[in-house]
């Protein structure tokens, strides 16, 4: 008789129980570990693709320039050169996919959003006090948004 | 043992072997069926996370507090009402009281609706202000992120390209990570009932676009780039080379991949 079987029966039962638990654990792990686990690290690799599957809402400046290169060239010359098209015009993927769907017209509040004077704003930014800067209604009467140095005809 | 080879035993062994061979593909089929039921898989997007290392830099002197980044982030990622993945803080530091012997007075910070609609006029009179500025904030993309360390189910992780992401299919919504983040960048999404945070617009950067906040920023206060694939005259590298860049809460050793230039000592 092998010496292992000479162990008291209660010990043998314990050993068998331990082996059983390990087997159940290994089987459960085999079935429950996601197939792409460990592909890129200690996480489910497919999660990356699932997160990346979302559709962008903002199209990006490159997509705008494809058709509107004239506006982009004008913009690049003036002080608004750091702006992206969608900064002012808003998210444009629907327009890129279907050009018949126009982007909404911009209102005067948009200029003030950045250019209203505030002690918190950095000194390099052109700031105005809306209440005494101009009594008219529209900024574009005097300023060209794509070329702020220019005066409209 | 040789006397044990009877017809009965031989047949038993043969049946066992055949059964074992049949069970292997059966087991594989069962495994695939169970796992497909647990998680739907998507076709790979042709983006290799090992070939990129993203980094965000923020220039405090360039931020004008317009809130267009917050608006763009909320629209791009359909962030639920009242929660923010990025936000702008307005700091106001007053002049010290006469005879107090201090270099500066009180510091006040506000961020109404994360600065999404801009900021209301300051209540402190202009002549009392020593210094005032805006600080944009977002997930710090920590390399040793406390939030991923506390997740009990491994649903949040650091991707090889530097993004810290949440696997919504495996998140159980316990909220440990929300408490663990020392920068307060995570929140509990009431719609999906999972933890939510800035994903660095992962769906955009994998398509070669900039994150929505960077795209919308009018003043180049947010500079985003790939350390592994610098473009000619890379704005990010130029920015890091020409500025003293700092991390938020450096003493915690979280190793943020979001760097700030022009930070005041009061900003945490």
PDB file of N, CA, C and O in Angstrom, chain A residues 30-35 40 43-44 46-61 82-84 86-87 113-114 118-122 124-125, chain B residues 31 35 39-42 49-50 61-64 66-67 71-72 75-78 90 116 132-134 157 160 165-167 169-170 203-204 207 209 215-216 218 220:
ATOM      1  N   UNK A  30     -11.347  29.075 -16.382  1.00  0.00           N
ATOM      2  CA  UNK A  30     -11.249  28.731 -17.796  1.00  0.00           C
ATOM      3  C   UNK A  30     -12.452  29.261 -18.563  1.00  0.00           C
ATOM      4  O   UNK A  30     -12.336  29.819 -19.640  1.00  0.00           O
ATOM      5  N   UNK A  31     -13.632  29.119 -17.956  1.00  0.00           N
ATOM      6  CA  UNK A  31     -14.841  29.543 -18.668  1.00  0.00           C
ATOM      7  C   UNK A  31     -15.125  31.036 -18.534  1.00  0.00           C
ATOM      8  O   UNK A  31     -15.698  31.644 -19.421  1.00  0.00           O
ATOM      9  N   UNK A  32     -14.734  31.642 -17.415  1.00  0.00           N
ATOM     10  CA  UNK A  32     -15.171  33.017 -17.149  1.00  0.00           C
ATOM     11  C   UNK A  32     -14.159  34.088 -17.569  1.00  0.00           C
ATOM     12  O   UNK A  32     -14.533  35.249 -17.709  1.00  0.00           O
ATOM     13  N   UNK A  33     -12.893  33.748 -17.759  1.00  0.00           N
ATOM     14  CA  UNK A  33     -11.925  34.764 -18.178  1.00  0.00           C
ATOM     15  C   UNK A  33     -12.275  35.223 -19.589  1.00  0.00           C
ATOM     16  O   UNK A  33     -12.436  34.399 -20.483  1.00  0.00           O
ATOM     17  N   UNK A  34     -12.411  36.538 -19.801  1.00  0.00           N
ATOM     18  CA  UNK A  34     -12.765  37.010 -21.151  1.00  0.00           C
ATOM     19  C   UNK A  34     -11.674  36.620 -22.152  1.00  0.00           C
ATOM     20  O   UNK A  34     -10.497  36.607 -21.802  1.00  0.00           O
ATOM     21  N   UNK A  35     -12.055  36.308 -23.381  1.00  0.00           N
ATOM     22  CA  UNK A  35     -11.082  35.808 -24.352  1.00  0.00           C
ATOM     23  C   UNK A  35      -9.938  36.776 -24.622  1.00  0.00           C
ATOM     24  O   UNK A  35      -8.821  36.356 -24.858  1.00  0.00           O
ATOM     25  N   UNK A  40      -3.393  43.319 -23.972  1.00  0.00           N
ATOM     26  CA  UNK A  40      -2.567  44.522 -23.875  1.00  0.00           C
ATOM     27  C   UNK A  40      -2.043  44.738 -22.458  1.00  0.00           C
ATOM     28  O   UNK A  40      -1.250  45.636 -22.239  1.00  0.00           O
ATOM     29  N   UNK A  43      -6.054  43.523 -18.258  1.00  0.00           N
ATOM     30  CA  UNK A  43      -7.440  43.948 -18.452  1.00  0.00           C
ATOM     31  C   UNK A  43      -7.974  43.313 -19.721  1.00  0.00           C
ATOM     32  O   UNK A  43      -7.224  42.714 -20.491  1.00  0.00           O
ATOM     33  N   UNK A  44      -9.296  43.475 -19.944  1.00  0.00           N
ATOM     34  CA  UNK A  44      -9.927  42.880 -21.113  1.00  0.00           C
ATOM     35  C   UNK A  44      -9.581  43.714 -22.346  1.00  0.00           C
ATOM     36  O   UNK A  44      -9.942  44.886 -22.439  1.00  0.00           O
ATOM     37  N   UNK A  46     -10.615  43.749 -25.382  1.00  0.00           N
ATOM     38  CA  UNK A  46     -11.722  44.235 -26.218  1.00  0.00           C
ATOM     39  C   UNK A  46     -12.340  45.514 -25.678  1.00  0.00           C
ATOM     40  O   UNK A  46     -13.022  46.226 -26.408  1.00  0.00           O
ATOM     41  N   UNK A  47     -12.096  45.802 -24.372  1.00  0.00           N
ATOM     42  CA  UNK A  47     -12.647  47.031 -23.799  1.00  0.00           C
ATOM     43  C   UNK A  47     -12.107  48.243 -24.548  1.00  0.00           C
ATOM     44  O   UNK A  47     -12.826  49.222 -24.742  1.00  0.00           O
ATOM     45  N   UNK A  48     -10.863  48.180 -24.997  1.00  0.00           N
ATOM     46  CA  UNK A  48     -10.268  49.300 -25.736  1.00  0.00           C
ATOM     47  C   UNK A  48     -11.068  49.569 -27.008  1.00  0.00           C
ATOM     48  O   UNK A  48     -11.398  50.706 -27.325  1.00  0.00           O
ATOM     49  N   UNK A  49     -11.373  48.504 -27.737  1.00  0.00           N
ATOM     50  CA  UNK A  49     -12.121  48.676 -28.975  1.00  0.00           C
ATOM     51  C   UNK A  49     -13.543  49.143 -28.705  1.00  0.00           C
ATOM     52  O   UNK A  49     -14.099  49.931 -29.468  1.00  0.00           O
ATOM     53  N   UNK A  50     -14.124  48.642 -27.603  1.00  0.00           N
ATOM     54  CA  UNK A  50     -15.495  49.052 -27.284  1.00  0.00           C
ATOM     55  C   UNK A  50     -15.543  50.547 -26.962  1.00  0.00           C
ATOM     56  O   UNK A  50     -16.461  51.253 -27.379  1.00  0.00           O
ATOM     57  N   UNK A  51     -14.538  51.034 -26.207  1.00  0.00           N
ATOM     58  CA  UNK A  51     -14.508  52.457 -25.861  1.00  0.00           C
ATOM     59  C   UNK A  51     -14.230  53.285 -27.116  1.00  0.00           C
ATOM     60  O   UNK A  51     -14.808  54.348 -27.318  1.00  0.00           O
ATOM     61  N   UNK A  52     -13.364  52.758 -27.993  1.00  0.00           N
ATOM     62  CA  UNK A  52     -13.009  53.496 -29.211  1.00  0.00           C
ATOM     63  C   UNK A  52     -14.129  53.456 -30.254  1.00  0.00           C
ATOM     64  O   UNK A  52     -14.075  54.188 -31.240  1.00  0.00           O
ATOM     65  N   UNK A  53     -15.140  52.599 -30.052  1.00  0.00           N
ATOM     66  CA  UNK A  53     -16.189  52.443 -31.068  1.00  0.00           C
ATOM     67  C   UNK A  53     -17.144  53.630 -31.121  1.00  0.00           C
ATOM     68  O   UNK A  53     -17.871  53.805 -32.100  1.00  0.00           O
ATOM     69  N   UNK A  54     -17.149  54.464 -30.083  1.00  0.00           N
ATOM     70  CA  UNK A  54     -18.025  55.635 -30.060  1.00  0.00           C
ATOM     71  C   UNK A  54     -17.737  56.539 -31.261  1.00  0.00           C
ATOM     72  O   UNK A  54     -16.604  56.659 -31.694  1.00  0.00           O
ATOM     73  N   UNK A  55     -18.788  57.167 -31.789  1.00  0.00           N
ATOM     74  CA  UNK A  55     -18.601  58.033 -32.960  1.00  0.00           C
ATOM     75  C   UNK A  55     -18.251  59.457 -32.520  1.00  0.00           C
ATOM     76  O   UNK A  55     -18.910  60.000 -31.636  1.00  0.00           O
ATOM     77  N   UNK A  56     -17.244  60.081 -33.137  1.00  0.00           N
ATOM     78  CA  UNK A  56     -16.913  61.463 -32.782  1.00  0.00           C
ATOM     79  C   UNK A  56     -18.065  62.413 -33.123  1.00  0.00           C
ATOM     80  O   UNK A  56     -18.849  62.148 -34.036  1.00  0.00           O
ATOM     81  N   UNK A  57     -18.140  63.502 -32.374  1.00  0.00           N
ATOM     82  CA  UNK A  57     -19.198  64.491 -32.546  1.00  0.00           C
ATOM     83  C   UNK A  57     -18.607  65.737 -33.195  1.00  0.00           C
ATOM     84  O   UNK A  57     -19.230  66.377 -34.023  1.00  0.00           O
ATOM     85  N   UNK A  58     -17.386  66.057 -32.797  1.00  0.00           N
ATOM     86  CA  UNK A  58     -16.633  67.146 -33.419  1.00  0.00           C
ATOM     87  C   UNK A  58     -15.780  66.549 -34.541  1.00  0.00           C
ATOM     88  O   UNK A  58     -15.097  65.551 -34.328  1.00  0.00           O
ATOM     89  N   UNK A  59     -15.841  67.154 -35.725  1.00  0.00           N
ATOM     90  CA  UNK A  59     -15.192  66.543 -36.888  1.00  0.00           C
ATOM     91  C   UNK A  59     -13.687  66.797 -36.922  1.00  0.00           C
ATOM     92  O   UNK A  59     -12.948  66.032 -37.520  1.00  0.00           O
ATOM     93  N   UNK A  60     -13.220  67.879 -36.302  1.00  0.00           N
ATOM     94  CA  UNK A  60     -11.798  68.227 -36.369  1.00  0.00           C
ATOM     95  C   UNK A  60     -11.541  69.206 -37.499  1.00  0.00           C
ATOM     96  O   UNK A  60     -12.218  69.185 -38.530  1.00  0.00           O
ATOM     97  N   UNK A  61     -10.526  70.062 -37.295  1.00  0.00           N
ATOM     98  CA  UNK A  61     -10.256  71.144 -38.250  1.00  0.00           C
ATOM     99  C   UNK A  61      -9.917  70.598 -39.634  1.00  0.00           C
ATOM    100  O   UNK A  61     -10.319  71.171 -40.655  1.00  0.00           O
ATOM    101  N   UNK A  82      -5.235  80.625 -33.801  1.00  0.00           N
ATOM    102  CA  UNK A  82      -5.183  79.484 -32.881  1.00  0.00           C
ATOM    103  C   UNK A  82      -6.540  78.795 -32.741  1.00  0.00           C
ATOM    104  O   UNK A  82      -6.627  77.725 -32.153  1.00  0.00           O
ATOM    105  N   UNK A  83      -7.582  79.412 -33.267  1.00  0.00           N
ATOM    106  CA  UNK A  83      -8.922  78.833 -33.105  1.00  0.00           C
ATOM    107  C   UNK A  83      -9.152  77.687 -34.088  1.00  0.00           C
ATOM    108  O   UNK A  83      -8.677  77.722 -35.221  1.00  0.00           O
ATOM    109  N   UNK A  84      -9.880  76.700 -33.623  1.00  0.00           N
ATOM    110  CA  UNK A  84     -10.340  75.655 -34.522  1.00  0.00           C
ATOM    111  C   UNK A  84     -11.701  76.099 -35.057  1.00  0.00           C
ATOM    112  O   UNK A  84     -12.381  76.916 -34.428  1.00  0.00           O
ATOM    113  N   UNK A  86     -14.464  74.578 -35.181  1.00  0.00           N
ATOM    114  CA  UNK A  86     -15.583  74.163 -34.335  1.00  0.00           C
ATOM    115  C   UNK A  86     -15.604  74.872 -32.990  1.00  0.00           C
ATOM    116  O   UNK A  86     -16.550  74.721 -32.225  1.00  0.00           O
ATOM    117  N   UNK A  87     -14.554  75.651 -32.686  1.00  0.00           N
ATOM    118  CA  UNK A  87     -14.567  76.467 -31.476  1.00  0.00           C
ATOM    119  C   UNK A  87     -15.760  77.410 -31.511  1.00  0.00           C
ATOM    120  O   UNK A  87     -16.500  77.542 -30.539  1.00  0.00           O
ATOM    121  N   UNK A 113     -18.271  85.924 -24.973  1.00  0.00           N
ATOM    122  CA  UNK A 113     -17.892  84.807 -24.109  1.00  0.00           C
ATOM    123  C   UNK A 113     -16.384  84.781 -23.869  1.00  0.00           C
ATOM    124  O   UNK A 113     -15.924  84.453 -22.783  1.00  0.00           O
ATOM    125  N   UNK A 114     -15.613  85.108 -24.886  1.00  0.00           N
ATOM    126  CA  UNK A 114     -14.162  85.118 -24.725  1.00  0.00           C
ATOM    127  C   UNK A 114     -13.627  86.522 -24.457  1.00  0.00           C
ATOM    128  O   UNK A 114     -12.612  86.677 -23.792  1.00  0.00           O
ATOM    129  N   UNK A 118     -12.387  90.754 -17.811  1.00  0.00           N
ATOM    130  CA  UNK A 118     -12.436  90.148 -16.490  1.00  0.00           C
ATOM    131  C   UNK A 118     -11.034  90.202 -15.891  1.00  0.00           C
ATOM    132  O   UNK A 118     -10.048  89.976 -16.598  1.00  0.00           O
ATOM    133  N   UNK A 119     -10.912  90.520 -14.597  1.00  0.00           N
ATOM    134  CA  UNK A 119      -9.582  90.554 -13.988  1.00  0.00           C
ATOM    135  C   UNK A 119      -8.904  89.173 -13.968  1.00  0.00           C
ATOM    136  O   UNK A 119      -7.705  89.090 -13.774  1.00  0.00           O
ATOM    137  N   UNK A 120      -9.695  88.115 -14.162  1.00  0.00           N
ATOM    138  CA  UNK A 120      -9.116  86.776 -14.150  1.00  0.00           C
ATOM    139  C   UNK A 120      -8.478  86.415 -15.490  1.00  0.00           C
ATOM    140  O   UNK A 120      -7.712  85.468 -15.572  1.00  0.00           O
ATOM    141  N   UNK A 121      -8.841  87.161 -16.527  1.00  0.00           N
ATOM    142  CA  UNK A 121      -8.343  86.804 -17.864  1.00  0.00           C
ATOM    143  C   UNK A 121      -6.918  87.320 -18.062  1.00  0.00           C
ATOM    144  O   UNK A 121      -6.562  88.374 -17.546  1.00  0.00           O
ATOM    145  N   UNK A 122      -6.111  86.573 -18.822  1.00  0.00           N
ATOM    146  CA  UNK A 122      -4.718  87.011 -19.019  1.00  0.00           C
ATOM    147  C   UNK A 122      -4.634  88.308 -19.810  1.00  0.00           C
ATOM    148  O   UNK A 122      -5.533  88.653 -20.584  1.00  0.00           O
ATOM    149  N   UNK A 124      -2.746  89.288 -22.276  1.00  0.00           N
ATOM    150  CA  UNK A 124      -2.539  89.274 -23.733  1.00  0.00           C
ATOM    151  C   UNK A 124      -3.845  89.262 -24.509  1.00  0.00           C
ATOM    152  O   UNK A 124      -3.877  89.605 -25.684  1.00  0.00           O
ATOM    153  N   UNK A 125      -4.953  88.891 -23.850  1.00  0.00           N
ATOM    154  CA  UNK A 125      -6.237  88.752 -24.544  1.00  0.00           C
ATOM    155  C   UNK A 125      -6.908  90.114 -24.716  1.00  0.00           C
ATOM    156  O   UNK A 125      -6.965  90.904 -23.782  1.00  0.00           O
TER     157      UNK A 125
ATOM    158  N   UNK B  31     -16.792  26.995 -23.750  1.00  0.00           N
ATOM    159  CA  UNK B  31     -16.095  28.182 -23.264  1.00  0.00           C
ATOM    160  C   UNK B  31     -16.448  29.378 -24.151  1.00  0.00           C
ATOM    161  O   UNK B  31     -16.795  30.449 -23.653  1.00  0.00           O
ATOM    162  N   UNK B  35     -18.392  32.730 -22.934  1.00  0.00           N
ATOM    163  CA  UNK B  35     -17.734  34.041 -22.985  1.00  0.00           C
ATOM    164  C   UNK B  35     -18.428  34.994 -23.947  1.00  0.00           C
ATOM    165  O   UNK B  35     -18.509  36.191 -23.686  1.00  0.00           O
ATOM    166  N   UNK B  39     -19.632  38.850 -22.868  1.00  0.00           N
ATOM    167  CA  UNK B  39     -19.119  40.102 -23.416  1.00  0.00           C
ATOM    168  C   UNK B  39     -19.163  40.050 -24.931  1.00  0.00           C
ATOM    169  O   UNK B  39     -18.687  39.108 -25.541  1.00  0.00           O
ATOM    170  N   UNK B  40     -19.731  41.108 -25.515  1.00  0.00           N
ATOM    171  CA  UNK B  40     -19.738  41.190 -26.967  1.00  0.00           C
ATOM    172  C   UNK B  40     -18.394  41.757 -27.404  1.00  0.00           C
ATOM    173  O   UNK B  40     -17.881  42.694 -26.827  1.00  0.00           O
ATOM    174  N   UNK B  41     -17.800  41.181 -28.407  1.00  0.00           N
ATOM    175  CA  UNK B  41     -16.502  41.687 -28.848  1.00  0.00           C
ATOM    176  C   UNK B  41     -16.669  42.482 -30.132  1.00  0.00           C
ATOM    177  O   UNK B  41     -17.603  42.282 -30.897  1.00  0.00           O
ATOM    178  N   UNK B  42     -15.777  43.426 -30.323  1.00  0.00           N
ATOM    179  CA  UNK B  42     -15.849  44.283 -31.498  1.00  0.00           C
ATOM    180  C   UNK B  42     -14.625  44.045 -32.371  1.00  0.00           C
ATOM    181  O   UNK B  42     -13.591  43.619 -31.896  1.00  0.00           O
ATOM    182  N   UNK B  49      -2.144  50.221 -29.338  1.00  0.00           N
ATOM    183  CA  UNK B  49      -1.874  51.081 -28.182  1.00  0.00           C
ATOM    184  C   UNK B  49      -0.401  51.087 -27.757  1.00  0.00           C
ATOM    185  O   UNK B  49       0.022  51.985 -27.048  1.00  0.00           O
ATOM    186  N   UNK B  50       0.376  50.095 -28.215  1.00  0.00           N
ATOM    187  CA  UNK B  50       1.789  50.076 -27.817  1.00  0.00           C
ATOM    188  C   UNK B  50       2.617  51.089 -28.615  1.00  0.00           C
ATOM    189  O   UNK B  50       3.739  51.378 -28.246  1.00  0.00           O
ATOM    190  N   UNK B  61      -1.405  80.325 -18.232  1.00  0.00           N
ATOM    191  CA  UNK B  61      -1.379  81.710 -18.725  1.00  0.00           C
ATOM    192  C   UNK B  61      -2.186  81.882 -20.012  1.00  0.00           C
ATOM    193  O   UNK B  61      -2.477  83.001 -20.412  1.00  0.00           O
ATOM    194  N   UNK B  62      -2.514  80.789 -20.685  1.00  0.00           N
ATOM    195  CA  UNK B  62      -3.267  80.893 -21.936  1.00  0.00           C
ATOM    196  C   UNK B  62      -4.771  80.690 -21.712  1.00  0.00           C
ATOM    197  O   UNK B  62      -5.562  80.982 -22.592  1.00  0.00           O
ATOM    198  N   UNK B  63      -5.157  80.150 -20.571  1.00  0.00           N
ATOM    199  CA  UNK B  63      -6.577  79.857 -20.359  1.00  0.00           C
ATOM    200  C   UNK B  63      -7.349  81.140 -20.110  1.00  0.00           C
ATOM    201  O   UNK B  63      -6.996  81.934 -19.247  1.00  0.00           O
ATOM    202  N   UNK B  64      -8.420  81.354 -20.900  1.00  0.00           N
ATOM    203  CA  UNK B  64      -9.214  82.576 -20.778  1.00  0.00           C
ATOM    204  C   UNK B  64     -10.549  82.311 -20.083  1.00  0.00           C
ATOM    205  O   UNK B  64     -11.371  83.207 -19.954  1.00  0.00           O
ATOM    206  N   UNK B  66     -13.254  80.578 -20.946  1.00  0.00           N
ATOM    207  CA  UNK B  66     -14.479  80.693 -21.746  1.00  0.00           C
ATOM    208  C   UNK B  66     -15.397  79.488 -21.545  1.00  0.00           C
ATOM    209  O   UNK B  66     -16.586  79.566 -21.792  1.00  0.00           O
ATOM    210  N   UNK B  67     -14.838  78.353 -21.135  1.00  0.00           N
ATOM    211  CA  UNK B  67     -15.654  77.165 -20.870  1.00  0.00           C
ATOM    212  C   UNK B  67     -16.027  76.379 -22.102  1.00  0.00           C
ATOM    213  O   UNK B  67     -16.827  75.446 -22.033  1.00  0.00           O
ATOM    214  N   UNK B  71     -17.908  72.556 -22.483  1.00  0.00           N
ATOM    215  CA  UNK B  71     -19.083  72.376 -23.325  1.00  0.00           C
ATOM    216  C   UNK B  71     -18.823  71.285 -24.372  1.00  0.00           C
ATOM    217  O   UNK B  71     -19.658  70.397 -24.592  1.00  0.00           O
ATOM    218  N   UNK B  72     -17.632  71.347 -24.996  1.00  0.00           N
ATOM    219  CA  UNK B  72     -17.289  70.365 -26.026  1.00  0.00           C
ATOM    220  C   UNK B  72     -17.189  68.965 -25.435  1.00  0.00           C
ATOM    221  O   UNK B  72     -17.667  67.991 -26.026  1.00  0.00           O
ATOM    222  N   UNK B  75     -20.660  67.576 -24.756  1.00  0.00           N
ATOM    223  CA  UNK B  75     -21.365  67.225 -25.990  1.00  0.00           C
ATOM    224  C   UNK B  75     -20.753  65.982 -26.625  1.00  0.00           C
ATOM    225  O   UNK B  75     -21.465  65.076 -27.061  1.00  0.00           O
ATOM    226  N   UNK B  76     -19.448  65.931 -26.654  1.00  0.00           N
ATOM    227  CA  UNK B  76     -18.753  64.832 -27.329  1.00  0.00           C
ATOM    228  C   UNK B  76     -19.019  63.497 -26.628  1.00  0.00           C
ATOM    229  O   UNK B  76     -19.210  62.474 -27.277  1.00  0.00           O
ATOM    230  N   UNK B  77     -19.020  63.519 -25.299  1.00  0.00           N
ATOM    231  CA  UNK B  77     -19.092  62.268 -24.560  1.00  0.00           C
ATOM    232  C   UNK B  77     -20.450  62.021 -23.919  1.00  0.00           C
ATOM    233  O   UNK B  77     -20.591  61.060 -23.150  1.00  0.00           O
ATOM    234  N   UNK B  78     -21.442  62.865 -24.238  1.00  0.00           N
ATOM    235  CA  UNK B  78     -22.783  62.741 -23.659  1.00  0.00           C
ATOM    236  C   UNK B  78     -22.702  62.568 -22.143  1.00  0.00           C
ATOM    237  O   UNK B  78     -23.266  61.641 -21.558  1.00  0.00           O
ATOM    238  N   UNK B  90     -11.718  78.923 -11.151  1.00  0.00           N
ATOM    239  CA  UNK B  90     -11.270  80.314 -11.143  1.00  0.00           C
ATOM    240  C   UNK B  90     -10.681  80.607  -9.771  1.00  0.00           C
ATOM    241  O   UNK B  90     -11.351  80.466  -8.758  1.00  0.00           O
ATOM    242  N   UNK B 116     -18.895  75.744 -17.519  1.00  0.00           N
ATOM    243  CA  UNK B 116     -19.456  75.400 -18.825  1.00  0.00           C
ATOM    244  C   UNK B 116     -20.064  76.609 -19.527  1.00  0.00           C
ATOM    245  O   UNK B 116     -19.970  76.752 -20.741  1.00  0.00           O
ATOM    246  N   UNK B 132      -5.579  86.808 -10.164  1.00  0.00           N
ATOM    247  CA  UNK B 132      -6.713  85.948 -10.478  1.00  0.00           C
ATOM    248  C   UNK B 132      -6.437  85.242 -11.799  1.00  0.00           C
ATOM    249  O   UNK B 132      -5.878  85.827 -12.718  1.00  0.00           O
ATOM    250  N   UNK B 133      -6.796  83.976 -11.874  1.00  0.00           N
ATOM    251  CA  UNK B 133      -6.490  83.201 -13.082  1.00  0.00           C
ATOM    252  C   UNK B 133      -7.400  81.983 -13.146  1.00  0.00           C
ATOM    253  O   UNK B 133      -8.086  81.648 -12.186  1.00  0.00           O
ATOM    254  N   UNK B 134      -7.400  81.323 -14.295  1.00  0.00           N
ATOM    255  CA  UNK B 134      -8.207  80.117 -14.507  1.00  0.00           C
ATOM    256  C   UNK B 134      -7.286  78.897 -14.592  1.00  0.00           C
ATOM    257  O   UNK B 134      -6.197  78.988 -15.159  1.00  0.00           O
ATOM    258  N   UNK B 157      -8.382  50.432 -15.793  1.00  0.00           N
ATOM    259  CA  UNK B 157      -7.011  50.017 -16.102  1.00  0.00           C
ATOM    260  C   UNK B 157      -6.260  51.147 -16.796  1.00  0.00           C
ATOM    261  O   UNK B 157      -6.859  52.090 -17.305  1.00  0.00           O
ATOM    262  N   UNK B 160      -1.792  50.768 -22.446  1.00  0.00           N
ATOM    263  CA  UNK B 160      -0.360  50.960 -22.727  1.00  0.00           C
ATOM    264  C   UNK B 160      -0.042  52.331 -23.325  1.00  0.00           C
ATOM    265  O   UNK B 160       1.096  52.770 -23.265  1.00  0.00           O
ATOM    266  N   UNK B 165      -8.770  54.068 -18.375  1.00  0.00           N
ATOM    267  CA  UNK B 165     -10.121  53.854 -18.901  1.00  0.00           C
ATOM    268  C   UNK B 165     -10.961  52.981 -17.980  1.00  0.00           C
ATOM    269  O   UNK B 165     -10.430  52.294 -17.098  1.00  0.00           O
ATOM    270  N   UNK B 166     -12.277  53.015 -18.200  1.00  0.00           N
ATOM    271  CA  UNK B 166     -13.217  52.190 -17.434  1.00  0.00           C
ATOM    272  C   UNK B 166     -13.892  51.218 -18.398  1.00  0.00           C
ATOM    273  O   UNK B 166     -14.422  51.626 -19.428  1.00  0.00           O
ATOM    274  N   UNK B 167     -13.847  49.943 -18.054  1.00  0.00           N
ATOM    275  CA  UNK B 167     -14.539  48.912 -18.833  1.00  0.00           C
ATOM    276  C   UNK B 167     -15.967  48.829 -18.293  1.00  0.00           C
ATOM    277  O   UNK B 167     -16.217  48.225 -17.252  1.00  0.00           O
ATOM    278  N   UNK B 169     -18.570  47.268 -19.134  1.00  0.00           N
ATOM    279  CA  UNK B 169     -19.226  45.966 -19.067  1.00  0.00           C
ATOM    280  C   UNK B 169     -18.851  45.193 -17.810  1.00  0.00           C
ATOM    281  O   UNK B 169     -19.541  44.260 -17.431  1.00  0.00           O
ATOM    282  N   UNK B 170     -17.725  45.551 -17.185  1.00  0.00           N
ATOM    283  CA  UNK B 170     -17.275  44.809 -16.014  1.00  0.00           C
ATOM    284  C   UNK B 170     -17.351  45.615 -14.726  1.00  0.00           C
ATOM    285  O   UNK B 170     -17.218  45.059 -13.642  1.00  0.00           O
ATOM    286  N   UNK B 203     -12.108  57.512 -28.364  1.00  0.00           N
ATOM    287  CA  UNK B 203     -12.673  57.261 -29.687  1.00  0.00           C
ATOM    288  C   UNK B 203     -12.164  58.270 -30.711  1.00  0.00           C
ATOM    289  O   UNK B 203     -12.222  58.017 -31.902  1.00  0.00           O
ATOM    290  N   UNK B 204     -11.668  59.411 -30.257  1.00  0.00           N
ATOM    291  CA  UNK B 204     -11.129  60.421 -31.175  1.00  0.00           C
ATOM    292  C   UNK B 204      -9.645  60.197 -31.423  1.00  0.00           C
ATOM    293  O   UNK B 204      -9.195  60.225 -32.567  1.00  0.00           O
ATOM    294  N   UNK B 207      -8.682  57.640 -33.793  1.00  0.00           N
ATOM    295  CA  UNK B 207      -8.969  57.972 -35.193  1.00  0.00           C
ATOM    296  C   UNK B 207      -8.069  59.090 -35.698  1.00  0.00           C
ATOM    297  O   UNK B 207      -8.309  59.642 -36.765  1.00  0.00           O
ATOM    298  N   UNK B 209      -7.756  62.091 -34.296  1.00  0.00           N
ATOM    299  CA  UNK B 209      -8.282  63.425 -33.968  1.00  0.00           C
ATOM    300  C   UNK B 209      -7.766  63.841 -32.596  1.00  0.00           C
ATOM    301  O   UNK B 209      -7.313  63.011 -31.820  1.00  0.00           O
ATOM    302  N   UNK B 215      -9.621  70.380 -29.170  1.00  0.00           N
ATOM    303  CA  UNK B 215     -10.159  70.876 -30.442  1.00  0.00           C
ATOM    304  C   UNK B 215     -10.902  72.193 -30.226  1.00  0.00           C
ATOM    305  O   UNK B 215     -10.787  73.120 -31.023  1.00  0.00           O
ATOM    306  N   UNK B 216     -11.651  72.274 -29.122  1.00  0.00           N
ATOM    307  CA  UNK B 216     -12.510  73.442 -28.908  1.00  0.00           C
ATOM    308  C   UNK B 216     -11.768  74.619 -28.287  1.00  0.00           C
ATOM    309  O   UNK B 216     -12.240  75.746 -28.370  1.00  0.00           O
ATOM    310  N   UNK B 218      -9.907  77.816 -27.740  1.00  0.00           N
ATOM    311  CA  UNK B 218      -9.541  78.856 -28.703  1.00  0.00           C
ATOM    312  C   UNK B 218      -8.133  79.406 -28.509  1.00  0.00           C
ATOM    313  O   UNK B 218      -7.599  80.044 -29.403  1.00  0.00           O
ATOM    314  N   UNK B 220      -5.185  77.765 -27.312  1.00  0.00           N
ATOM    315  CA  UNK B 220      -4.083  76.800 -27.198  1.00  0.00           C
ATOM    316  C   UNK B 220      -3.609  76.644 -25.750  1.00  0.00           C
ATOM    317  O   UNK B 220      -2.414  76.507 -25.489  1.00  0.00           O
TER     318      UNK B 220
END
